[in-house]
Coordinates of C-alpha atoms and ligand atoms in Angstrom, one line a residue:
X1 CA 17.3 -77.5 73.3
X2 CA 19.4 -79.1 76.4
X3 CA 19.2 -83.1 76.9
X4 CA 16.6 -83.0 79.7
X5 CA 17.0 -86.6 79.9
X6 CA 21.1 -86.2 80.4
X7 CA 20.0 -83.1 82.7
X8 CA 18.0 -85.7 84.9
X9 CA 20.1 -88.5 85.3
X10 CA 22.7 -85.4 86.3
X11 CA 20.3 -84.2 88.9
X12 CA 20.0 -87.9 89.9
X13 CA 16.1 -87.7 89.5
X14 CA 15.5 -91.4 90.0
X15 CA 16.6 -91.5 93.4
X16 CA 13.4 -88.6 94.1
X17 CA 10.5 -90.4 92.8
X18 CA 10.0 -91.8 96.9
X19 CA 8.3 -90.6 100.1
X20 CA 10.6 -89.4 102.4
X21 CA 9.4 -90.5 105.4
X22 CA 11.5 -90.5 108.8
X23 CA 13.8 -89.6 107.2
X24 CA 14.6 -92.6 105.3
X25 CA 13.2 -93.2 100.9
X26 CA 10.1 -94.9 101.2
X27 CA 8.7 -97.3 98.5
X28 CA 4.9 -97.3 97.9
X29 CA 2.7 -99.7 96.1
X30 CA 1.4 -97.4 93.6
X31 CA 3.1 -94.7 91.3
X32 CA 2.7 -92.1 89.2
X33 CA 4.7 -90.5 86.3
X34 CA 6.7 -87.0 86.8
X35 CA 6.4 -85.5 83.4
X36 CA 9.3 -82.7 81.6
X37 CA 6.6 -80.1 80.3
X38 CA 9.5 -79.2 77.9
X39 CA 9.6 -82.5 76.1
X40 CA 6.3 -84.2 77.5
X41 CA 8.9 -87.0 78.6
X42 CA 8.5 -88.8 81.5
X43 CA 11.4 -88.1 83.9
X44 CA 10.6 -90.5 86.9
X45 CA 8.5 -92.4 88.4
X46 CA 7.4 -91.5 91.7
X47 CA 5.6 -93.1 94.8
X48 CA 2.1 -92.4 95.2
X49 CA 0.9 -92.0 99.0
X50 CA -2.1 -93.6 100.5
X51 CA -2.9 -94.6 103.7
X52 CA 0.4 -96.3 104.8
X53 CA 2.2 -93.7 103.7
X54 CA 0.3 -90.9 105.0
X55 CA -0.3 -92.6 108.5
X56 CA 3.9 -93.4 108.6
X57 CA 4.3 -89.8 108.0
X58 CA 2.0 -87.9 110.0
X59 CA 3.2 -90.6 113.2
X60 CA 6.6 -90.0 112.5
X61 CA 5.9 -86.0 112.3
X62 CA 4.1 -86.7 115.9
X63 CA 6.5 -88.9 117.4
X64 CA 9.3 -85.9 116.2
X65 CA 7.2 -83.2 117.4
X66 CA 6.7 -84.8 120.8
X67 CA 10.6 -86.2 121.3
X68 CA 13.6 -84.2 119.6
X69 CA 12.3 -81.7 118.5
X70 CA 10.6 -80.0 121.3
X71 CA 13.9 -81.0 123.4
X72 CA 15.7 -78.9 121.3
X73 CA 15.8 -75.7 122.7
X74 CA 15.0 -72.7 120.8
X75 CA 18.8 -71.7 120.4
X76 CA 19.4 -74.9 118.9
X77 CA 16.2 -75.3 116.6
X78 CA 17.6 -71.6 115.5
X79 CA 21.1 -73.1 114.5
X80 CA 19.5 -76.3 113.2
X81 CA 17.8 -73.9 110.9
X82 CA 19.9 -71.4 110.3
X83 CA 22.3 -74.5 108.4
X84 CA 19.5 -75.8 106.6
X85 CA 18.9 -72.3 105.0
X86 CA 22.9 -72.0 104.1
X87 CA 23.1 -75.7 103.1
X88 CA 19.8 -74.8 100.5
X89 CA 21.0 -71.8 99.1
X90 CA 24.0 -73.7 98.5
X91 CA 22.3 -75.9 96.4
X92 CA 20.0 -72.9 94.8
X93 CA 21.2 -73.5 91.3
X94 CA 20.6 -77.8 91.5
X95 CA 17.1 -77.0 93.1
X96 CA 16.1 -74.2 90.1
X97 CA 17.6 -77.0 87.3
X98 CA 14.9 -79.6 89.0
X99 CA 12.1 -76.8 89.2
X100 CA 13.1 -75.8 85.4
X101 CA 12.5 -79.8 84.6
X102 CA 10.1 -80.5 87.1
X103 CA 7.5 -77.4 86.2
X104 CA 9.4 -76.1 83.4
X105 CA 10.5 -72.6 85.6
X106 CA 13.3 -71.0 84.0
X107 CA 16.3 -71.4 85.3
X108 CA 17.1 -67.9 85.3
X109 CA 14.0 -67.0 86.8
X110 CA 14.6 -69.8 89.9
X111 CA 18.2 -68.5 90.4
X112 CA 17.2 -64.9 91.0
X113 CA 13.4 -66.1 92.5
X114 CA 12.0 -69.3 93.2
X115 CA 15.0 -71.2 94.2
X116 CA 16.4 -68.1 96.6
X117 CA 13.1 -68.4 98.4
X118 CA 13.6 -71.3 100.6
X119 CA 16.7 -70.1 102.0
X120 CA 15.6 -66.4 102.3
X121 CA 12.4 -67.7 104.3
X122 CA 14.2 -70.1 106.5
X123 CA 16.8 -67.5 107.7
X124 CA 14.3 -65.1 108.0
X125 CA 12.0 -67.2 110.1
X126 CA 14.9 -68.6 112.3
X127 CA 15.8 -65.0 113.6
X128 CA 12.0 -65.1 115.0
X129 CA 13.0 -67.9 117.1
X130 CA 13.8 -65.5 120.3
X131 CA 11.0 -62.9 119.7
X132 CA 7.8 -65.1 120.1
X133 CA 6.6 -63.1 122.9
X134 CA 3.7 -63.8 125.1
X135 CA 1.5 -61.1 127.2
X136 CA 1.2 -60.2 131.0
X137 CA -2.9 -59.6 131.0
X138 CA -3.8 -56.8 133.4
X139 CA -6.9 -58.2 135.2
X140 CA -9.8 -56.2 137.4
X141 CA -10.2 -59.3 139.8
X142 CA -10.1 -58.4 143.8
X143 CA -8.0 -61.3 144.5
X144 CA -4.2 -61.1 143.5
X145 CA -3.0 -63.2 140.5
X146 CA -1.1 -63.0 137.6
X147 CA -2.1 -64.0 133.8
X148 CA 0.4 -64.3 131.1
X149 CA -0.3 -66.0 128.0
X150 CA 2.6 -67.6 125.6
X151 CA 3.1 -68.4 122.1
X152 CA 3.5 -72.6 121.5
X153 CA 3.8 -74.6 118.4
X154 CA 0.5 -76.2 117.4
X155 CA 2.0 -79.5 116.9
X156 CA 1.7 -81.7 113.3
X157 CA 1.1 -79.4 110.5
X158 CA 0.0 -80.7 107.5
X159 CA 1.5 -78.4 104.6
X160 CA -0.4 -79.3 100.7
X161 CA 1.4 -76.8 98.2
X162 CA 0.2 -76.5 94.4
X163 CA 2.5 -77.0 91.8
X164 CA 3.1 -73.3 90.2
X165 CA 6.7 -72.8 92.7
X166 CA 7.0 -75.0 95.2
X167 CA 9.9 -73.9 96.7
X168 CA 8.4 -70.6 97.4
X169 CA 6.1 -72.3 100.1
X170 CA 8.5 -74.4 101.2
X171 CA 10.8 -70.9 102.6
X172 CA 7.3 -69.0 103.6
X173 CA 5.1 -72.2 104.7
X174 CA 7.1 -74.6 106.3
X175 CA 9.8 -72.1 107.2
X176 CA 7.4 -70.9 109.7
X177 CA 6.1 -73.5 110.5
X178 CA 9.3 -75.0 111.7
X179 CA 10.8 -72.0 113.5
X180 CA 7.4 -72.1 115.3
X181 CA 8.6 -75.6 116.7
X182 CA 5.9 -77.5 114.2
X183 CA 6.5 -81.0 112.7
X184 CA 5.5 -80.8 109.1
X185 CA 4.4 -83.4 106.1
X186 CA 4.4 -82.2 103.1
X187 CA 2.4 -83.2 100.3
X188 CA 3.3 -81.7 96.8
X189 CA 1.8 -81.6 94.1
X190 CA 1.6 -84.6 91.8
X191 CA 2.9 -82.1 88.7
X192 CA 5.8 -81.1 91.3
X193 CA 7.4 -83.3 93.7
X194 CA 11.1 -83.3 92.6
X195 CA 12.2 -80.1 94.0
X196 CA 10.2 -80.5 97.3
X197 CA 11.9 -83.7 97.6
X198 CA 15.4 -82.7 97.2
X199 CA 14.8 -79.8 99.4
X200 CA 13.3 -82.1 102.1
X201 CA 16.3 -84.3 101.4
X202 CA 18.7 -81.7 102.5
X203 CA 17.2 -81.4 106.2
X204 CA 19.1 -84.3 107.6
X205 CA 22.1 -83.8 106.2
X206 CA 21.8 -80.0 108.5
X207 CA 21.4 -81.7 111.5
X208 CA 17.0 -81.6 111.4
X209 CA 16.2 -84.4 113.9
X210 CA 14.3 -87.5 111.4
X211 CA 10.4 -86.9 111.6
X212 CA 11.0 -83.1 111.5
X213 CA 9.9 -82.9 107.7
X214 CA 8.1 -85.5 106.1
X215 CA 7.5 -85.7 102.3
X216 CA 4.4 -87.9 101.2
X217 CA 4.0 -87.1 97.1
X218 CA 0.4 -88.1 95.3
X219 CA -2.8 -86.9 94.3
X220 CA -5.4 -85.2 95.7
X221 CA -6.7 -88.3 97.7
X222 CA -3.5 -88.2 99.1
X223 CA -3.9 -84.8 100.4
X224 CA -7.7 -85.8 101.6
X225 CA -6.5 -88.6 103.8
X226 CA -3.3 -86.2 105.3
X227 CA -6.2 -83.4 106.0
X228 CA -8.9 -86.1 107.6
X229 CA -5.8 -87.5 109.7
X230 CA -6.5 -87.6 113.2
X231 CA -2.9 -86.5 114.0
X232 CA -3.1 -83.7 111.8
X233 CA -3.2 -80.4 114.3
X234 CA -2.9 -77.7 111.3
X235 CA -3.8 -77.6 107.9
X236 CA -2.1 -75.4 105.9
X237 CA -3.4 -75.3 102.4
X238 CA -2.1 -73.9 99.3
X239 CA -3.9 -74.2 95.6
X240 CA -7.5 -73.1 93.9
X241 CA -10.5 -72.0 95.2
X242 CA -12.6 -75.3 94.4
X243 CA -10.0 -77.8 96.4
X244 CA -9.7 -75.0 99.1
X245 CA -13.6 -75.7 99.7
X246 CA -12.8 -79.6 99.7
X247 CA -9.9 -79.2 102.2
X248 CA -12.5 -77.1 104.9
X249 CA -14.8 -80.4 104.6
X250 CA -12.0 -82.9 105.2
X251 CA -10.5 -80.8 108.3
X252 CA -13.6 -79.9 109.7
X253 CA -12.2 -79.8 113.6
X254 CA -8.7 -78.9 112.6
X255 CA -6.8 -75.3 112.5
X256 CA -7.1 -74.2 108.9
X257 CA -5.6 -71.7 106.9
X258 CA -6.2 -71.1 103.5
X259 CA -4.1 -69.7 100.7
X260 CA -6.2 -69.7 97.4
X261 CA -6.9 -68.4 94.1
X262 CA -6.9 -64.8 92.5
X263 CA -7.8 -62.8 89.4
X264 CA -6.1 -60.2 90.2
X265 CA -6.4 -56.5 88.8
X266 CA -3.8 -53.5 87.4
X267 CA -5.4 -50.4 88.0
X268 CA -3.4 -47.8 85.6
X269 CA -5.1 -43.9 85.8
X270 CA -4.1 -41.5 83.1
X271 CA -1.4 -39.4 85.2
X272 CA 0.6 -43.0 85.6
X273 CA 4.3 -43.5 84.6
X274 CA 2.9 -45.6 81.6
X275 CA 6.2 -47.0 80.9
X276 CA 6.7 -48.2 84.0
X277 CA 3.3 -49.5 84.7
X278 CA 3.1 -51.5 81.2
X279 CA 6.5 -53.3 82.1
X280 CA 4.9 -54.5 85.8
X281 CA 2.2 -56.1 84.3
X282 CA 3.9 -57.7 81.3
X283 CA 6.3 -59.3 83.7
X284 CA 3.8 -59.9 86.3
X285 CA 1.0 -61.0 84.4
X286 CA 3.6 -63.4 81.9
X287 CA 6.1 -63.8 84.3
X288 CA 6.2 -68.2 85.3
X289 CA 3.6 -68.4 81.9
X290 CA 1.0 -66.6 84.0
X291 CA 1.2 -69.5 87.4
X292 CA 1.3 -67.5 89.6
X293 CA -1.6 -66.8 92.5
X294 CA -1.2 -63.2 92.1
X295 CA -0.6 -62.1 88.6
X296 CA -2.2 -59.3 87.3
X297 CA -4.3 -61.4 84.9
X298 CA -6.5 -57.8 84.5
X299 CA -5.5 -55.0 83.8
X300 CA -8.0 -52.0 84.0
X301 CA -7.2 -49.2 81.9
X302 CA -8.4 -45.4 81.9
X303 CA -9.9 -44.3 78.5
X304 CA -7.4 -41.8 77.4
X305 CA -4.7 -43.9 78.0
X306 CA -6.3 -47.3 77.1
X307 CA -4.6 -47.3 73.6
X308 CA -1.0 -46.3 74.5
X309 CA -0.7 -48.7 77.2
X310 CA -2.2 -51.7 75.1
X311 CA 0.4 -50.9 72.6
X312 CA 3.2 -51.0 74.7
X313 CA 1.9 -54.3 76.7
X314 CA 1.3 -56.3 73.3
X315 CA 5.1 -54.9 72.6
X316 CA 6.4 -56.3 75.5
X317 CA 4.5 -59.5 75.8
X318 CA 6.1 -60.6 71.4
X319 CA 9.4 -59.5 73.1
X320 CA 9.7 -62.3 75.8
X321 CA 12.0 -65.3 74.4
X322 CA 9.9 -68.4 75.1
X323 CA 11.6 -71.6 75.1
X324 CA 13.9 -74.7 77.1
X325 CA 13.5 -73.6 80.6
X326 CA 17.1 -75.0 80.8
X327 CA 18.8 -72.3 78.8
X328 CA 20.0 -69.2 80.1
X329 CA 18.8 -67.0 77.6
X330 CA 14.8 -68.5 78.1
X331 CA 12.0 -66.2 80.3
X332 CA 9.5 -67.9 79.7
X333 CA 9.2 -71.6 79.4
X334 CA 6.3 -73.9 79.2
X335 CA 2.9 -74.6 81.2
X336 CA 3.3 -76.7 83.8
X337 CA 1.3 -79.8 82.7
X338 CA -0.4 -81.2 80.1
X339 CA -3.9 -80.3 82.0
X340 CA -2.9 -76.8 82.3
X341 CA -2.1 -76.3 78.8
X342 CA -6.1 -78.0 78.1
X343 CA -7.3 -75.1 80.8
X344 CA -5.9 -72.6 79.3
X345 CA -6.7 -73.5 75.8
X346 CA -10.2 -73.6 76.6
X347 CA -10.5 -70.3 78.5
X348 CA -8.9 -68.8 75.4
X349 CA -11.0 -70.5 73.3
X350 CA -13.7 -69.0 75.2
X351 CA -12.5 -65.6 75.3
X352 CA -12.2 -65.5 71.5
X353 CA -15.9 -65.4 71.1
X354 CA -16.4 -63.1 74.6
X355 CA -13.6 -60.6 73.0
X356 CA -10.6 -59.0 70.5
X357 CA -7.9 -61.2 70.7
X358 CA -5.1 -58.6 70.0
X359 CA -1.7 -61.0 70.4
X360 CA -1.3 -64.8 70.9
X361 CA -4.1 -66.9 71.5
X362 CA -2.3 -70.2 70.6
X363 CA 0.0 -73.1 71.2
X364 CA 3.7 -72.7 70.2
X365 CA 4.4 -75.0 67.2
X366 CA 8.0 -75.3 65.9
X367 CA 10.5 -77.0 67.9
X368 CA 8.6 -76.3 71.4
X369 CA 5.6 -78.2 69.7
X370 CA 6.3 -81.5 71.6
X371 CA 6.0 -79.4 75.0
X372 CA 2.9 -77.4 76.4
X373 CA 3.9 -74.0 75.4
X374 CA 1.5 -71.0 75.2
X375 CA 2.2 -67.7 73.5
X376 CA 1.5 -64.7 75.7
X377 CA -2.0 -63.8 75.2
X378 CA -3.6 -60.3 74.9
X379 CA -7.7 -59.3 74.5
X380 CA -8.9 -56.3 74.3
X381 CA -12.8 -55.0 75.2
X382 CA -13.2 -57.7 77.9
X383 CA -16.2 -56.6 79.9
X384 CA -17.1 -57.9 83.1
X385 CA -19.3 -61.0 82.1
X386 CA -16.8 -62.8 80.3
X387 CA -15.5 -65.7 81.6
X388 CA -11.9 -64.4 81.5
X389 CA -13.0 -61.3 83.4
X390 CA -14.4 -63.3 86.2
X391 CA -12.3 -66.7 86.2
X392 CA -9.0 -67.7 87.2
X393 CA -6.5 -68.9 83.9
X394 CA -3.6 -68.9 85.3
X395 CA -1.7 -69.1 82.3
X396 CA 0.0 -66.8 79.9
X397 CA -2.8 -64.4 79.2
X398 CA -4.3 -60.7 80.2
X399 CA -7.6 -59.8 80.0
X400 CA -7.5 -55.7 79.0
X401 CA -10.9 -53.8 80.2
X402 CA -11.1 -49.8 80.3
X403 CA -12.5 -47.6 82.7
X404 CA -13.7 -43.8 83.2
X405 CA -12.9 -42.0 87.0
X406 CA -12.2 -44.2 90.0
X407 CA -15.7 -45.7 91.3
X408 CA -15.5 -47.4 87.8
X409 CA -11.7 -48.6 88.2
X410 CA -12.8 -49.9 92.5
X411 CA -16.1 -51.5 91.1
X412 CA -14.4 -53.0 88.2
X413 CA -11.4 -54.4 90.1
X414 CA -13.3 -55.6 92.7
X415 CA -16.0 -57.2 90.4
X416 CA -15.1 -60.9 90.9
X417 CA -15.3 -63.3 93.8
X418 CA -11.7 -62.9 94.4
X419 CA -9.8 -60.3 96.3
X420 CA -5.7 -61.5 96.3
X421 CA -4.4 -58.8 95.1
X422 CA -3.9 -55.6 93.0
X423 CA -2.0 -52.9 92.0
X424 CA -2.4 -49.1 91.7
X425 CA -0.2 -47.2 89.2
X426 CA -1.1 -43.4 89.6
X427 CA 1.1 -40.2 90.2
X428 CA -1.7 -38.8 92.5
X429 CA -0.6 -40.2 96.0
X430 CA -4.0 -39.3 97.7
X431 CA -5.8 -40.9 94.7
X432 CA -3.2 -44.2 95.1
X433 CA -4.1 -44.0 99.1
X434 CA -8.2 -44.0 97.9
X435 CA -8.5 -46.7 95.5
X436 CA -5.8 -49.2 97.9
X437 CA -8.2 -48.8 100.7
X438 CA -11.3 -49.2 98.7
X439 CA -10.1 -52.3 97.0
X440 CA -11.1 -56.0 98.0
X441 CA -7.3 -57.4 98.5
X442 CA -4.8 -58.4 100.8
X443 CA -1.8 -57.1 99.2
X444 CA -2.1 -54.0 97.0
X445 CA 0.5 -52.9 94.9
X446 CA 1.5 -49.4 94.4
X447 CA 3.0 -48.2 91.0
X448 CA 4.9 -51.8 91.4
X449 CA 3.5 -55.1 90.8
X450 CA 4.8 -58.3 92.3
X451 CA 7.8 -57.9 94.6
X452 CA 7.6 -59.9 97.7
X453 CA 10.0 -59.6 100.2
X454 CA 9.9 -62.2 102.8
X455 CA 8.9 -59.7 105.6
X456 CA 5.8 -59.1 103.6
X457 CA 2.4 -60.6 105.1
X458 CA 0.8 -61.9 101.9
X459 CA -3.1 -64.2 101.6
X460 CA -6.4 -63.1 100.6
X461 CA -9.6 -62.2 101.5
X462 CA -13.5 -63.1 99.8
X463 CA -13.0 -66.0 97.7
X464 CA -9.1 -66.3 97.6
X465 CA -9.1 -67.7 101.5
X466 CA -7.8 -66.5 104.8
X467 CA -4.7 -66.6 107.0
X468 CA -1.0 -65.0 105.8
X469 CA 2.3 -66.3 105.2
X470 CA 5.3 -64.6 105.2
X471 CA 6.5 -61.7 107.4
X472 CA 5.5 -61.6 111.0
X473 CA 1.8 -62.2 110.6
X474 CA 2.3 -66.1 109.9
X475 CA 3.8 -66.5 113.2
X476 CA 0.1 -66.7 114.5
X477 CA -0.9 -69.2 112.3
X478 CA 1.7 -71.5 113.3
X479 CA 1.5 -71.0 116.9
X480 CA -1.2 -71.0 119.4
X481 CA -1.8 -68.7 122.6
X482 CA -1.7 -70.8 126.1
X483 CA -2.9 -68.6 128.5
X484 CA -1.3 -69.4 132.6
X485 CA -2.8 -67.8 135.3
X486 CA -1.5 -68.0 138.9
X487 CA -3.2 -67.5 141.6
X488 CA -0.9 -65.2 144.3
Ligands
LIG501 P1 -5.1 -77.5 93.4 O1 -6.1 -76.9 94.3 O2 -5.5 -78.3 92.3 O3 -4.0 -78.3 94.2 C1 -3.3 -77.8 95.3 C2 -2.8 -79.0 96.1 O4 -3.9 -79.7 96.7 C3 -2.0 -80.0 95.3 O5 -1.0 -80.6 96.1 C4 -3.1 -81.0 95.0 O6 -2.6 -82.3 94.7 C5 -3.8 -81.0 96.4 N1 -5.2 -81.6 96.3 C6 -6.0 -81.8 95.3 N2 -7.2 -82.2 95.7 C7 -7.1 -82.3 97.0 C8 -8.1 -82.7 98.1 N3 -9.3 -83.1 97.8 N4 -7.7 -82.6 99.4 C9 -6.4 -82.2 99.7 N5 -5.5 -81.8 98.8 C10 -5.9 -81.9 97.5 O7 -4.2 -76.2 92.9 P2 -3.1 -76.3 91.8 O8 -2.0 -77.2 92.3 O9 -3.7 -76.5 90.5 O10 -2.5 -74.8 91.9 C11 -3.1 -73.7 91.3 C12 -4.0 -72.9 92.3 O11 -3.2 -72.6 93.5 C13 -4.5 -71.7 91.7 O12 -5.8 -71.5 92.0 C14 -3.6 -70.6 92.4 O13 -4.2 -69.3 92.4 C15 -3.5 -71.2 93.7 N6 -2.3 -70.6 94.4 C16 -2.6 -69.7 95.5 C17 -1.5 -69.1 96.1 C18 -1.7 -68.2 97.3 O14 -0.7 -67.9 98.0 N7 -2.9 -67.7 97.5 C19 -0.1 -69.3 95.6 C20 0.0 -70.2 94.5 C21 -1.1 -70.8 94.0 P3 -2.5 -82.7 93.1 O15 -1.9 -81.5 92.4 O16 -1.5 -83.8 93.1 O17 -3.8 -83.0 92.6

């Protein structure tokens, strides 16, 4: 095991644990601890936002959003942006060392993923800046005029993210929402503020005029009083289903877009490359100890090959080294917090008397034991009833469930209130092109699971929320249509 506490001081963690407001640390009058799943050490204390806080912030993200900002014109926002994505991938590999203490990502995982995803979305996002195009609106009316409409920023936009990879919503969320000409306050999660802080850190130093991006860490009554702010113009919000129906409440009024939970399924027919299939959803469904939104945390299995495919998948999931998120060698490291290793505990408590447990099913012991590590999980025979057929985990663990012809495989997958995503794996292209469009999902997979290139539109539909971010389609949430017409 690395020192995590040498590690910190390294990183300089004690100077995070502060709102960055205006640009300038800000002190609150309450805190709260930022805990190394690793070791279960605290790292740092950090500021907890309330009302002052929140209030400085979302002003400050006005006042920016009103003065410098919208000055600026779009060549310059473009360059402005265009540094702060080389300055942060030049700081990719101190970013993924925070994450790896922070949330306990590996480190190899944030080099290659996590921590490339600010930068990727920021560049990507400021090469939109000259293509924001606007309409000329043919009309029928007898007297001569002209309609055009353009695309404008919407103003303050209040970004909440969960904890599972921050920086992945700070390159799709507030990358567009500040090529769009938005000012932004963030407000991370308690679990994860570091990274989001360092990150946010890094926009002055690339020239981002003070106000621009606003960090306000805390609690979920932090993230109440930033979506019931007056000054709030957007809410874009991040995290699980339940909080997601909290958020609506508190910005009733307000442009919403929500970005929620999934149980998403792996559809694998018979004629499938099984190899390939098995290895997408072990590293999709494992992959970040099971946190992510999107993770196969089903897989649905046609009978004659049910039995080959669980083999290999059990294979695969003893295979991936667990351990210090730190070392090099490590693919998976711990859950993210103390509370997520008690969630998941329980669902797999619960799914030992709804099915076969076939691998894991327990806390790592050992040398991890001080941490909140969970070995990759496996039942078998889980039929649609059971709790973890129907409910979100989001941990380490995959629910196996087997299924005869396609109606069975669409009914089965779509069988929850959910609809994120999915994946197809199937040799038959026109049986792939049936099931996609018959499944309940806004991103569907096809014999692949999980890659997400920034161009990609990616949200959900029924239960897992509305709106998209990345790709082109998140443009529209962060902008708003002003329609002109002139009379001639
Ligand atoms: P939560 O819903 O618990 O929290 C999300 C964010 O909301 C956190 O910053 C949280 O703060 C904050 N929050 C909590 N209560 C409130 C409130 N009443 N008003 C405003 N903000 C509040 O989600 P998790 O952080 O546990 O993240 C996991 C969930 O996120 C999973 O359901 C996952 O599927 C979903 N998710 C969805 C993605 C998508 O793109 N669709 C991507 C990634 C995750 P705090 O943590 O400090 O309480």
């Amino acid at each position: 095991m690395a020192d995590h506490q040498k590690a910190a001081e390294a990183l300089s963690v004690a100077k995070l644990g502060k709102a960055l407001i205006r640009g300038e640390w800000r002190e609150s009058a309450e805190r709260f601890p930022s805990v190394d799943p690793t070791s279960g050490q605290q790292l740092v204390e950090v500021s907890l936002g309330r009302e002052a806080e929140v209030d400085a912030a979302v002003r400050a993200a006005r006042e920016a959003f009103a003065g410098p900002w919208s000055e600026l014109s779009p060549g310059k926002r473009r360059d402005a942006l265009e540094r702060l994505a080389q300055l942060t991938e030049s700081k990719e590999k101190e970013l993924a060392q925070l994450e790896a203490l922070d949330v306990g990502t590996p480190v190899v995982v944030g080099r290659k993923m996590t921590a490339k995803a600010p930068a990727r979305g920021i560049a990507y996002y400021a090469s939109w800046m000259d293509k924001l195009y606007g309409d000329v609106v043919p009309l029928t009316t007898s007297q001569p005029m002209l309609d055009f409409t353009m695309r404008e920023p919407v103003g303050v936009v209040a970004a909440i993210i969960p904890w599972n990879t921050p920086l992945v919503f700070i390159g799709a969320k507030v990358g567009a929402a500040l090529a769009c000409g938005n000012s932004v306050v963030i407000k991370p999660s308690e679990v994860a503020p570091l990274s989001v802080l360092r990150w946010a850190e890094l926009c002055r130093e690339a020239g981002l005029p003070d106000g621009v991006v606003n960090v306000v860490p805390g609690d979920g009554q932090t993230g109440a009083l930033l979506c019931g702010h007056p000054e709030v113009d957007l809410v874009s919000f991040t995290g699980g289903c339940e909080t997601g129906a909290k958020v609506a409440r508190a910005a009733a009024g307000k442009r919403l877009a929500l970005e929620l939970g999934g149980k998403s399924a792996a559809v694998v027919f018979a004629d499938a490359d099984l190899d390939k299939a098995a290895m997408a959803v072990a590293l999709s469904a494992f992959g970040l100890s099971g946190q992510t939104c999107a993770a196969p945390s089903r897989l649905l299995v046609e009978d004659q090959v049910h039995d080959a495919v669980l083999e290999k998948l059990v294979e695969l999931s003893r295979s991936l080294s667990v351990g210090d998120p730190l070392e090099p060698s490590t693919v998976l490291g711990p859950l993210a917090s103390q509370a997520q290793l008690r969630k998941v505990s329980a669902m797999v408590a619960s799914g030992k008397q709804e099915a076969r447990l076939v691998s894991g099913g327990e806390r790592l012991g050992g040398e991890l034991s001080a941490g909140f590590f969970f070995a990759p999980t496996v039942f078998d025979e889980v039929k649609p009833p059971a709790r973890i057929f129907r409910e979100e985990i989001f941990g380490p663990v995959l629910s196996v469930t087997r299924f005869s012809g396609e109606d069975e495989a669409v009914a089965l997958a779509n069988g929850t209130s959910y609809g994120l995503a999915a994946g197809v794996f199937s040799r038959d292209l026109s049986r792939a092109h049936r099931v996609t469009r018959r499944l309940r999902a806004g991103m569907v997979w096809v014999n692949g699971y999980g890659q997400l290139p920034v161009q990609a539109p990616f949200g959900g539909t029924k239960g897992s929320g509305f709106g998209r971010e990345g790709g082109r389609d998140a443009l529209e949430t962060f902008t708003q249509v002003k329609n002109v017409l002139i009379e001639l």
